[in-house]
mmCIF file of C-alpha atoms and ligand atoms in Angstrom:
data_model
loop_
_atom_site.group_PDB
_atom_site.id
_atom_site.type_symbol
_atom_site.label_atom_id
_atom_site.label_comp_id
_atom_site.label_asym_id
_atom_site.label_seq_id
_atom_site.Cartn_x
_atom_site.Cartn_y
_atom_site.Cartn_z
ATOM 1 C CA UNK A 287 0.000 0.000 0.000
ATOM 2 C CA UNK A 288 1.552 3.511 -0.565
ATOM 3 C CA UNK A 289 1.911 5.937 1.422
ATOM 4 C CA UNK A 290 -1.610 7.793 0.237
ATOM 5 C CA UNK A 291 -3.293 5.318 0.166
ATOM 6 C CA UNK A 292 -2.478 4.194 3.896
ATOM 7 C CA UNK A 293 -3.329 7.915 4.485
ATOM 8 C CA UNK A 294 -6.885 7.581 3.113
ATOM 9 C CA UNK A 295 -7.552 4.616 4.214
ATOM 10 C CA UNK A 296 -7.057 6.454 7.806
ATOM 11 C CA UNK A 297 -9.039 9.051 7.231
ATOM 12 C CA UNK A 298 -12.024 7.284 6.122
ATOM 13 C CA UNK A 299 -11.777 4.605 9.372
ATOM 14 C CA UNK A 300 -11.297 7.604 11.735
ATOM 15 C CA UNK A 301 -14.700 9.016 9.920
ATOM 16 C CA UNK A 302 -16.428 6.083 10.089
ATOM 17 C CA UNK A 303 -15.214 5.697 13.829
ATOM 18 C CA UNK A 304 -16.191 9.100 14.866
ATOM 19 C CA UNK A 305 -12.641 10.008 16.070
ATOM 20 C CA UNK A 306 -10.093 12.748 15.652
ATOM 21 C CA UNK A 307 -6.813 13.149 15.388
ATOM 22 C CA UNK A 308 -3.975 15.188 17.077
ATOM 23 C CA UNK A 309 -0.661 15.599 16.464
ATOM 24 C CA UNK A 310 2.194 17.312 18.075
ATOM 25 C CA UNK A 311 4.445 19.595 15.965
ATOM 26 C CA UNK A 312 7.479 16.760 16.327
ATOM 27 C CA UNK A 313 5.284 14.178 14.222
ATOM 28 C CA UNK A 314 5.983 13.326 10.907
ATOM 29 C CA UNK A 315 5.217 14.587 8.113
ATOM 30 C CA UNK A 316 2.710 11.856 6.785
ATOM 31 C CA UNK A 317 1.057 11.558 10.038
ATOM 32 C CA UNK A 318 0.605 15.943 10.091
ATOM 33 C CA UNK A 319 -0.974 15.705 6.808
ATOM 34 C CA UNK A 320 -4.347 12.999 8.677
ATOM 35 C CA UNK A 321 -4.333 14.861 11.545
ATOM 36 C CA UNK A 322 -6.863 17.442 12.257
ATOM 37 C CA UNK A 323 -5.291 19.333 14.374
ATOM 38 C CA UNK A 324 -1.110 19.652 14.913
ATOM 39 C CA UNK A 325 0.611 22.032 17.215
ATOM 40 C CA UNK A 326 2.212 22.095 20.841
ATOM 41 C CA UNK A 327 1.223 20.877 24.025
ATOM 42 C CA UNK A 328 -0.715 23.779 25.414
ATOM 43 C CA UNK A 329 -2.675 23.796 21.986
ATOM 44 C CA UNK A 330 -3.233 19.577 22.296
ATOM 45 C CA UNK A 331 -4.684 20.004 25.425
ATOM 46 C CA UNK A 332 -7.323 22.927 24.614
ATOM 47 C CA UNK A 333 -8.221 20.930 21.750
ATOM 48 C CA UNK A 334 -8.289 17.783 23.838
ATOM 49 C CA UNK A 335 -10.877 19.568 25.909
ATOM 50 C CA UNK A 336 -13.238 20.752 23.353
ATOM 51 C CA UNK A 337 -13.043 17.709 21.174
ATOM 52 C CA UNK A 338 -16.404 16.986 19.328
ATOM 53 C CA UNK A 339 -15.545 13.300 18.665
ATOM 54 C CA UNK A 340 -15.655 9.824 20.947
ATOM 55 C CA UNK A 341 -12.469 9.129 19.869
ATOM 56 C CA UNK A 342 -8.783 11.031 20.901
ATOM 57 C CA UNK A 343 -5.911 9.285 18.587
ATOM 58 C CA UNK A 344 -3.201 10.836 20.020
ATOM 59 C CA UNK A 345 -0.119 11.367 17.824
ATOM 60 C CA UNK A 346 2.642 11.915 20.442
ATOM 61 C CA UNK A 347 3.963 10.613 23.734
ATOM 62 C CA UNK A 348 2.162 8.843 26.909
ATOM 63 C CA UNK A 349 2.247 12.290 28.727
ATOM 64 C CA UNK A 350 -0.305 13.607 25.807
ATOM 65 C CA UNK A 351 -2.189 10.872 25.814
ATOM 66 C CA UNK A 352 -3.239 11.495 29.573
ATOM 67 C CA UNK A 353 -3.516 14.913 29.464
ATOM 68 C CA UNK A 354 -6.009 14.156 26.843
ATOM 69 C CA UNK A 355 -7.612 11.755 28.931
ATOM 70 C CA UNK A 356 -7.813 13.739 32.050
ATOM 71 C CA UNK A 357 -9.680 16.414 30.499
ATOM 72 C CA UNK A 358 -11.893 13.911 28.856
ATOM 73 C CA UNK A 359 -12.910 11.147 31.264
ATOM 74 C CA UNK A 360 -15.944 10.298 29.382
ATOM 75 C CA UNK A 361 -14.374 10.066 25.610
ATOM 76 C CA UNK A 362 -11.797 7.253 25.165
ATOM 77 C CA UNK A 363 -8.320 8.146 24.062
ATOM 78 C CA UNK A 364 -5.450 6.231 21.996
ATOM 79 C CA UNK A 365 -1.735 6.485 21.813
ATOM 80 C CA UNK A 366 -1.076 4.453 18.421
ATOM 81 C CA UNK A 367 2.666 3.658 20.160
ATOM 82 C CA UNK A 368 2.249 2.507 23.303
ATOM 83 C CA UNK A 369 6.130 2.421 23.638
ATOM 84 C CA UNK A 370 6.211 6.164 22.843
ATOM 85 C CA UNK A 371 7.120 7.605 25.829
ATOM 86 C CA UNK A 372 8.861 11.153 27.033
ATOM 87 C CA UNK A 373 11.897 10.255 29.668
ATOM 88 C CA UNK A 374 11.881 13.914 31.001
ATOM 89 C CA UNK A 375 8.194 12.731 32.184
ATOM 90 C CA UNK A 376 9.318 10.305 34.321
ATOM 91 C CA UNK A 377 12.585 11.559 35.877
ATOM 92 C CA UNK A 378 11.136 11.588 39.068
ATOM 93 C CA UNK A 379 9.392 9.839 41.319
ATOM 94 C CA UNK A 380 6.145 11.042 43.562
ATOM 95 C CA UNK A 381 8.018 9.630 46.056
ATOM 96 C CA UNK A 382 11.070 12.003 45.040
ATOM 97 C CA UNK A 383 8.596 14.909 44.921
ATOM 98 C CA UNK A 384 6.486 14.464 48.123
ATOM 99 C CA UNK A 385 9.932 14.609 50.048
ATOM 100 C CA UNK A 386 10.899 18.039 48.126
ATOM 101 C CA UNK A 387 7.398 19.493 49.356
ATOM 102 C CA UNK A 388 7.853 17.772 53.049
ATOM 103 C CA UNK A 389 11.276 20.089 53.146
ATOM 104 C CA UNK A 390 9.992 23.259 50.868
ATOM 105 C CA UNK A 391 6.508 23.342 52.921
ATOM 106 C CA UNK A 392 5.837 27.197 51.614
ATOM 107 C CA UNK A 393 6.314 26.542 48.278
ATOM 108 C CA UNK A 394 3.568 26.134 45.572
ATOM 109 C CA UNK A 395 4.590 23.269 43.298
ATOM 110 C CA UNK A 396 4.837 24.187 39.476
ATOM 111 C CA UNK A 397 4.915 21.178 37.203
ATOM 112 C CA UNK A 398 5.941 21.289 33.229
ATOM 113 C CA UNK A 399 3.057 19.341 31.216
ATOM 114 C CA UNK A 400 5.617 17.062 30.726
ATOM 115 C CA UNK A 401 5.289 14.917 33.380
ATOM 116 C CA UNK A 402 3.336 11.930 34.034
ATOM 117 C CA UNK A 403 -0.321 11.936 36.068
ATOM 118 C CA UNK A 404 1.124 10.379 38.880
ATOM 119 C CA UNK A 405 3.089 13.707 39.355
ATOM 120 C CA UNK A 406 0.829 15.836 38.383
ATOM 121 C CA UNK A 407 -1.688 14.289 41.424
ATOM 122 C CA UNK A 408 1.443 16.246 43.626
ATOM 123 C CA UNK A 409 1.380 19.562 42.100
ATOM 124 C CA UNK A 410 -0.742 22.328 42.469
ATOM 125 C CA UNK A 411 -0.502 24.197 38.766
ATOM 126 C CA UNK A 412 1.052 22.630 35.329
ATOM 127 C CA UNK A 413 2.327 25.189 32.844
ATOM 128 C CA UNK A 414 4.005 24.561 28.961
ATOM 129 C CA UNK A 415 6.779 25.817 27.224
ATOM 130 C CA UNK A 416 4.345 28.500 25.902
ATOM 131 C CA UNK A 417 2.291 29.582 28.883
ATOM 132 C CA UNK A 418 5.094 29.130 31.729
ATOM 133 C CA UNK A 419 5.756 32.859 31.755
ATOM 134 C CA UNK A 420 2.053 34.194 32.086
ATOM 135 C CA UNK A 421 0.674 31.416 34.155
ATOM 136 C CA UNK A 422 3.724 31.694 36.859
ATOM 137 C CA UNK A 423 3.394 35.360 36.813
ATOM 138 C CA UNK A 424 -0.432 34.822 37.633
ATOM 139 C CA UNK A 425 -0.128 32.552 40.475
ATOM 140 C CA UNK A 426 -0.772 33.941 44.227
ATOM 141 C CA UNK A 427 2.145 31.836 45.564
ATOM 142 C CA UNK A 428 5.768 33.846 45.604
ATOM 143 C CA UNK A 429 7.436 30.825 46.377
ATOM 144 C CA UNK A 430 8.029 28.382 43.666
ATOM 145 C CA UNK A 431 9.167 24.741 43.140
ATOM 146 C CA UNK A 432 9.344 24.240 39.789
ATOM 147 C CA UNK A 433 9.497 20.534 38.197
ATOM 148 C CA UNK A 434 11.234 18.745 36.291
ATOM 149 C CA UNK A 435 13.043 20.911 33.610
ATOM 150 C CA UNK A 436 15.559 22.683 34.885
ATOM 151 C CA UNK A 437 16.262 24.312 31.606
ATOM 152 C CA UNK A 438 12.728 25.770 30.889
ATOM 153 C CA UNK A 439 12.946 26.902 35.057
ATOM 154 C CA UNK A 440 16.027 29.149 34.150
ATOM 155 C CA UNK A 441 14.244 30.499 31.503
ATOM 156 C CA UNK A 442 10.974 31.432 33.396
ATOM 157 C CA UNK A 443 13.316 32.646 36.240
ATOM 158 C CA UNK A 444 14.963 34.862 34.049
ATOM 159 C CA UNK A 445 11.496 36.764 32.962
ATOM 160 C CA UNK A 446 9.626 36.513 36.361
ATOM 161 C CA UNK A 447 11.063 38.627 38.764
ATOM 162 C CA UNK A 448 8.260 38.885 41.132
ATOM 163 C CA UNK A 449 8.814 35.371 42.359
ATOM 164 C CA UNK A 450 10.937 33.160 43.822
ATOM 165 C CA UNK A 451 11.429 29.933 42.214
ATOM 166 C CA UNK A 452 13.847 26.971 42.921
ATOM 167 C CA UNK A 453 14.991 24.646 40.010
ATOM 168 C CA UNK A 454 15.680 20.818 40.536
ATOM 169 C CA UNK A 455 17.805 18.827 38.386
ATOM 170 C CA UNK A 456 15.561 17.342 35.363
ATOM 171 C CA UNK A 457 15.262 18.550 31.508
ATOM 172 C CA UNK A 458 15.005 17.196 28.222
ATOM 173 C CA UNK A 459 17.733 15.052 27.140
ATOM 174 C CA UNK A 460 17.041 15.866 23.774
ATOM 175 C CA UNK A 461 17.090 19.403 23.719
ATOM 176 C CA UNK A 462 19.892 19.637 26.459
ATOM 177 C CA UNK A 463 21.883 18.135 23.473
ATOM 178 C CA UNK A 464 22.042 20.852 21.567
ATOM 179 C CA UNK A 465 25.333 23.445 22.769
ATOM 180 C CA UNK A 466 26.096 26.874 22.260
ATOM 181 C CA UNK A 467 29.065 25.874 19.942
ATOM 182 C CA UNK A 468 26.492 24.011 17.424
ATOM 183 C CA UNK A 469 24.385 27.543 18.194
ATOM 184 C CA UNK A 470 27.910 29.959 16.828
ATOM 185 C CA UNK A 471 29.119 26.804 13.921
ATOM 186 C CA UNK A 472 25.477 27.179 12.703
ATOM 187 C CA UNK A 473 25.096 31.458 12.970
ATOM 188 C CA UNK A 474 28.478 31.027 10.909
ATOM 189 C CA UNK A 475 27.500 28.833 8.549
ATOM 190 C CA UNK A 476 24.113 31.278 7.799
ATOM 191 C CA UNK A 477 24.994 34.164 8.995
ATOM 192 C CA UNK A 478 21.211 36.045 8.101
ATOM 193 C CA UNK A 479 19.777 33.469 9.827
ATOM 194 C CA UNK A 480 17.995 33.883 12.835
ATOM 195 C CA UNK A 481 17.885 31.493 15.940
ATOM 196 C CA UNK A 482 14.640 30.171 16.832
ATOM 197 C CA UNK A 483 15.002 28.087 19.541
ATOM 198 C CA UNK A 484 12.774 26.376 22.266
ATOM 199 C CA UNK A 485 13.444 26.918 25.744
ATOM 200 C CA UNK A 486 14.265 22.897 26.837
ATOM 201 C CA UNK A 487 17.532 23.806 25.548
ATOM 202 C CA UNK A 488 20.457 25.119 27.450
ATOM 203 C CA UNK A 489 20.478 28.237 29.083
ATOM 204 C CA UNK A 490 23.620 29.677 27.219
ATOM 205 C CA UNK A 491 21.552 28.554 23.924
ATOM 206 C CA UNK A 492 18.492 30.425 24.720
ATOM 207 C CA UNK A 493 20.651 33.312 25.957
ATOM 208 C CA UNK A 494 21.972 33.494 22.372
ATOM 209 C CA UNK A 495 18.672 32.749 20.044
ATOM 210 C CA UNK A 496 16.923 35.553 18.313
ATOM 211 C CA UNK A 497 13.692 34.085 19.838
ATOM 212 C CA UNK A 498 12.986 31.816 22.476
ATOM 213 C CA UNK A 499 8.842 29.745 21.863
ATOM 214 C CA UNK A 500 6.991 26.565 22.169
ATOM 215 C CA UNK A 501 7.243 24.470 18.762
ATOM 216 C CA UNK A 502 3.959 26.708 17.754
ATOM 217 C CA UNK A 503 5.864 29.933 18.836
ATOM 218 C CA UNK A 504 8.473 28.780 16.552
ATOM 219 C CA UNK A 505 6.598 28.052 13.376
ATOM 220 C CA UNK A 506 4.641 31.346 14.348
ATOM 221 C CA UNK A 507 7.660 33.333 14.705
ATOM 222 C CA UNK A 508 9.151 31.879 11.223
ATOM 223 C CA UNK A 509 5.751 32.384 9.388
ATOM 224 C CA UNK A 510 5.234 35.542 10.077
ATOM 225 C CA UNK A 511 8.585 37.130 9.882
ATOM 226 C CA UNK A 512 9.820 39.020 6.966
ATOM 227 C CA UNK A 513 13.215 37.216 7.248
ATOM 228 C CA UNK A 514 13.818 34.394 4.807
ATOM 229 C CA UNK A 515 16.204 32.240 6.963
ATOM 230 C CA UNK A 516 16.059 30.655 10.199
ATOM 231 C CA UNK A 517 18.157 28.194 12.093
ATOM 232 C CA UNK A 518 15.566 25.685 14.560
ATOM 233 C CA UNK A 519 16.588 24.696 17.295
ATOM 234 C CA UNK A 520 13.905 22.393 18.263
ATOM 235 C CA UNK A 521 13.032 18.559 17.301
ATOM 236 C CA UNK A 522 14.311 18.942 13.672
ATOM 237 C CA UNK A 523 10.700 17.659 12.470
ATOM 238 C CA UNK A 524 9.398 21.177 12.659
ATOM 239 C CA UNK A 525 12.452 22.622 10.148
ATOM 240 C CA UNK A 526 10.921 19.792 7.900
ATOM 241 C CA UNK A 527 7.543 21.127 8.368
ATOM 242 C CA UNK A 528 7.999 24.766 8.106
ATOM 243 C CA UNK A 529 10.213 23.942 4.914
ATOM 244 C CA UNK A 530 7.397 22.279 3.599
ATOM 245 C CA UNK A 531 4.610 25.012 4.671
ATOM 246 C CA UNK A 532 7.331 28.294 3.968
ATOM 247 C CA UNK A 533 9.161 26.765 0.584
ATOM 248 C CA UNK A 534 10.010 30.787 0.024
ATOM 249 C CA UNK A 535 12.433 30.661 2.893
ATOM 250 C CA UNK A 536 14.849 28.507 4.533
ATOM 251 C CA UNK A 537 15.209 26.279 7.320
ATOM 252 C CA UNK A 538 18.223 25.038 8.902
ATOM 253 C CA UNK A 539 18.256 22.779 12.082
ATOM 254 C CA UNK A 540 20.823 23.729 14.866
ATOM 255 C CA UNK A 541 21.831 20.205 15.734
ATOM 256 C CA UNK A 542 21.235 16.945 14.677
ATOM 257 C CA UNK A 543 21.010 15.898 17.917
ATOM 258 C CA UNK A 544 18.201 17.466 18.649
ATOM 259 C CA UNK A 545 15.725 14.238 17.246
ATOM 260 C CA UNK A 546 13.706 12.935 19.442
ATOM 261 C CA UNK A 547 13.298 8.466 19.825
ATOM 262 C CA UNK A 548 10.112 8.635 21.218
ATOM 263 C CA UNK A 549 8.546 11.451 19.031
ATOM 264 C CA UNK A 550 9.658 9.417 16.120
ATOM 265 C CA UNK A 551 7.696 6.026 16.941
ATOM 266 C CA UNK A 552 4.484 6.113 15.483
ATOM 267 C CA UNK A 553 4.047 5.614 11.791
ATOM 268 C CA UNK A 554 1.078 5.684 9.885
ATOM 269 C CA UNK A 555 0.339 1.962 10.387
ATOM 270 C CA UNK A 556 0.267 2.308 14.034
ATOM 271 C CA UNK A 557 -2.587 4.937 13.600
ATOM 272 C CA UNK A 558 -4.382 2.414 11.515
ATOM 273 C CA UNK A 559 -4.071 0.237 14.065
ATOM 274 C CA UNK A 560 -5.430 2.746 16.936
ATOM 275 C CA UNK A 561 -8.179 3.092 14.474
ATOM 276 C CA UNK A 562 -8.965 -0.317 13.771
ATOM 277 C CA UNK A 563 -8.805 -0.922 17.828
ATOM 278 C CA UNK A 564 -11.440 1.802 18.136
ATOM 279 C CA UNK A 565 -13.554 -0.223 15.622
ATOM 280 C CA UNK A 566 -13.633 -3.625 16.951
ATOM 281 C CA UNK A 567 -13.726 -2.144 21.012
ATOM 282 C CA UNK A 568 -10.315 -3.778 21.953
ATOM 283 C CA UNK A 569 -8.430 -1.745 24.554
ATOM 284 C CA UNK A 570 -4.497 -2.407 23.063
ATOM 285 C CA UNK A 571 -3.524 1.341 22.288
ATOM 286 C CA UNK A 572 -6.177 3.192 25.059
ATOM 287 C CA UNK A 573 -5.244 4.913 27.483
ATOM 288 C CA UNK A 574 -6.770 3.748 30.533
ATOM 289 C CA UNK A 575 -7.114 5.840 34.285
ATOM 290 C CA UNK A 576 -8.496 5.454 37.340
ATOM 291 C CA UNK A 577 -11.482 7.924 37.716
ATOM 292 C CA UNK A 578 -9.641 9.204 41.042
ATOM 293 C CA UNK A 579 -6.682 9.770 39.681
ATOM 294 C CA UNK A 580 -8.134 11.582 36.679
ATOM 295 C CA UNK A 581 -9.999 13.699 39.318
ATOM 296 C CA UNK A 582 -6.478 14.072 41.244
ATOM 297 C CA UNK A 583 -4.549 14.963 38.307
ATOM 298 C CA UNK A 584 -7.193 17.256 36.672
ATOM 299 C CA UNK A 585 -6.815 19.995 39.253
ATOM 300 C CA UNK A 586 -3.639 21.390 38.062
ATOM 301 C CA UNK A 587 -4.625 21.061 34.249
ATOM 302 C CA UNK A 588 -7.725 23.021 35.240
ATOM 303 C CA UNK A 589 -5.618 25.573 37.654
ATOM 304 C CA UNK A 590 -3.243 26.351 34.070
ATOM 305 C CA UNK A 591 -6.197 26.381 31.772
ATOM 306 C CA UNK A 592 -8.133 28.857 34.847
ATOM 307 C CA UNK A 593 -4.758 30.875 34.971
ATOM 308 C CA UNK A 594 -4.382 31.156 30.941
ATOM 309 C CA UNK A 595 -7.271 33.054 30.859
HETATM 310 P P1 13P B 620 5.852 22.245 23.405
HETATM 311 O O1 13P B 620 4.878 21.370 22.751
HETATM 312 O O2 13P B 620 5.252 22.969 24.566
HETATM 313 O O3 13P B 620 6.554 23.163 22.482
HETATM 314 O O4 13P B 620 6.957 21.281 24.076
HETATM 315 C C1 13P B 620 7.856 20.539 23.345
HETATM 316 C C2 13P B 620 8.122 19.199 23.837
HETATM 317 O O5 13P B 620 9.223 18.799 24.040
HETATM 318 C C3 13P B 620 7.010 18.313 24.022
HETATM 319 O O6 13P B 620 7.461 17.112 24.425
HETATM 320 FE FE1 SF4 B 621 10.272 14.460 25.977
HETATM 321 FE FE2 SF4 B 621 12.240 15.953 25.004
HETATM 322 FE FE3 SF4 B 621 11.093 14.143 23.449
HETATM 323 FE FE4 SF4 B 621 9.751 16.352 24.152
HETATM 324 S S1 SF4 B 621 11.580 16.238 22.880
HETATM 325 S S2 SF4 B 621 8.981 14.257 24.157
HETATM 326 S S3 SF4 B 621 10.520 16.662 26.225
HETATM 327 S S4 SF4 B 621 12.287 13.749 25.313
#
C-alpha cells in the first residue's frame, strides 16, 4: 500500500469511527498531513478539551495521551505507540517529589506538562513551554518549586522577577543536546539566519537565540517574519515542516542531535491500528485511568487552563 493510500484509508476509518486526530508539531510529516489538528502541548490540550468526537488518537507521547484523557474522562483516548514515551516525564518519582514538598513546605509546586499523572496528582498548577511565563506570573504563591526541567525553570526565572522559584535537576535530554558551539558553527555557517530556539535547551543557547517559543511559537515566529532564513533549534521535524509550509524561505536545524526516539515512533500503520482498535472495542492502544486519579490529576490542568485566561 503507498503511502496515500495508507493515508486515506485512515481518514475514512477515523470518519467512520467518529474520532479525531492530534498531532504534536514533532510528528511526521505523513502523520501531520491525517491529523486534524497539529501544534504544541498547550494547543493539544485545549483541543483535547473541546473535542467533538468519541475518539482522541493521540499522535505523540504517553504524557499527551493522559492529558487528553484527564480532560476527557468520558471520551476514550489512543496512543497508536504505546512504547512512545517522554523520559523527562518520568525523571522523578512522587516519592522524590512528596519529600521536596515535606522540606519546601511554603512553596507552591509548578509542574511542566511534561510529566506523568502520577506527578501531576502532587502539584498544584502545570504550565508549557508557551504559557510558563504568564501562568507563573499569575499565580498567588511567591514561592516556587518548579518541576522537572531545569532548563525551561532558568528560563521562566529569568522573565519573572516577582517570584521566587527553585529549580531541581531534570530537563530534556534531547534538547539539552544541543550546545552553544552548534548555536555559533550554525550562525556562521548562515549568517542572516535567525535562531529560533525552544526553551528545553540550554540556558547559554536560549541566551543566544533571536527568539525563544513553544514548537507553535516557533513556526509562528518563522511564518510571520519578513526574514527568509532561520536556524531551529527544536526537534528537527518542525524545520521539515515549516520547509514544507514556507518553501520561500529557509530552514536550517541547529543540531542533529536534537531528534527525538520517542517522538519518532508512530508511523502511519500504528494509527491504523489505533483506528482499527477503536472499531472492533479492543483496549491495546487506550489509554486507561483510574477515575480518582483523573480527578487528582485534573486539578492542576484546570488551575493552568483557569490561569491562561
Ligand atoms: P511544546 O509542545 O510545549 O513546544 O513542548 C515541546 C516538547 O518537548 C514536548 O514534548
Ligand atoms: Fe520528551 Fe524531550 Fe522528546 Fe519532548 S523532545 S517528548 S521533552 S524527550
Amino acid at each position: 500500500m503507498t503511502i496515500k493510500e495508507l493515508q486515506n484509508k485512515i481518514t475514512e476509518l477515523k470518519n467512520a469511527v467518529n474520532a479525531v486526530i492530534l498531532a504534536h508539531s514533532y510528528q511526521s510529516r505523513e502523520i501531520v498531513e491525517i491529523a486534524d489538528y497539529t501544534g504544541d502541548s498547550f494547543q493539544l490540550s485545549v483541543w483535547a478539551r473541546d473535542a467533538g468526537a468519541d475518539n482522541i488518537i493521540l499522535c505523540g507521547v504517553r504524557f499527551m495521551a493522559e492529558t487528553a484523557k484527564i480532560l476527557n474522562p468520558e471520551k476514550r483516548v489512543y496512543l497508536p505507540n504505546p512504547l512512545a514515551g517522554c523520559p523527562m516525564a518520568e525523571q522523578f518519582s512522587p516519592d522524590e517529589i512528596r519529600q521536596l514538598k515535606k522540606r519546601e513546605p511554603d512553596r507552591a509546586v509548578v509542574a511542566y506538562i511534561n510529566t506523568t499523572a502520577e506527578l501531576k496528582k502532587l502539584c498544584d498548577v502545570c504550565v508549557t513551554s508557551s504559557s510558563a511565563v504568564r501562568i507563573i506570573e499569575r499565580m498567588e504563591a511567591e514561592k516556587i518549586l518548579f518541576i522537572p526541567d531545569a532548563n525551561l525553570g532558568d528560563y521562566v526565572k529569568k522573565r519573572v522577577s516577582n517570584k521566587d522559584i527553585m529549580l531541581i535537576r531534570g530537563g530534556c535530554p534531547v534538547h539539552a543536546a544541543a550546545t552553544l558551539e552548534d548555536l555559533r558553527e550554525a550562525k556562521a555557517l548562515r549568517p542572516d539566519a535567525l535562531a529560533l530556539v525552544h526553551p528545553e535547551c540550554d540556558p547559554a543557547v536560549v541566551e543566544a537565540a533571536d527568539y525563544v517559543g513553544s514548537t507553535s511559537g516557533i513556526a509562528e515566529f518563522a511564518k510571520n517574519s519578513p526574514n527568509r532564513e532561520f536556524i531551529i533549534g527544536t526537534e528537527i521535524s518542525v524545520r521539515e515542516h515549516l520547509q514544507y509550509d514556507c518553501p520561500e524561505k529557509s530552514f536550517y536545524i541547529l543540531s542533529k542531535k536534537i531528534s527525538c526516539p520517542n517522538m519518532r515512533l508512530t508511523t502511519l500503520a500504528d494509527v491504523l491500528g489505533a483506528l482499527n482498535a477503536v472499531k472492533d472495542g479492543g483496549g491495546g492502544f487506550e489509554t486507561k485511568m483510574d477515575k480518582h486519579d483523573i480527578l487528582a490529576a485534573r486539578k492542576c490542568i484546570d488551575e493552568m487552563l483557569r490561569l491562561n485566561g
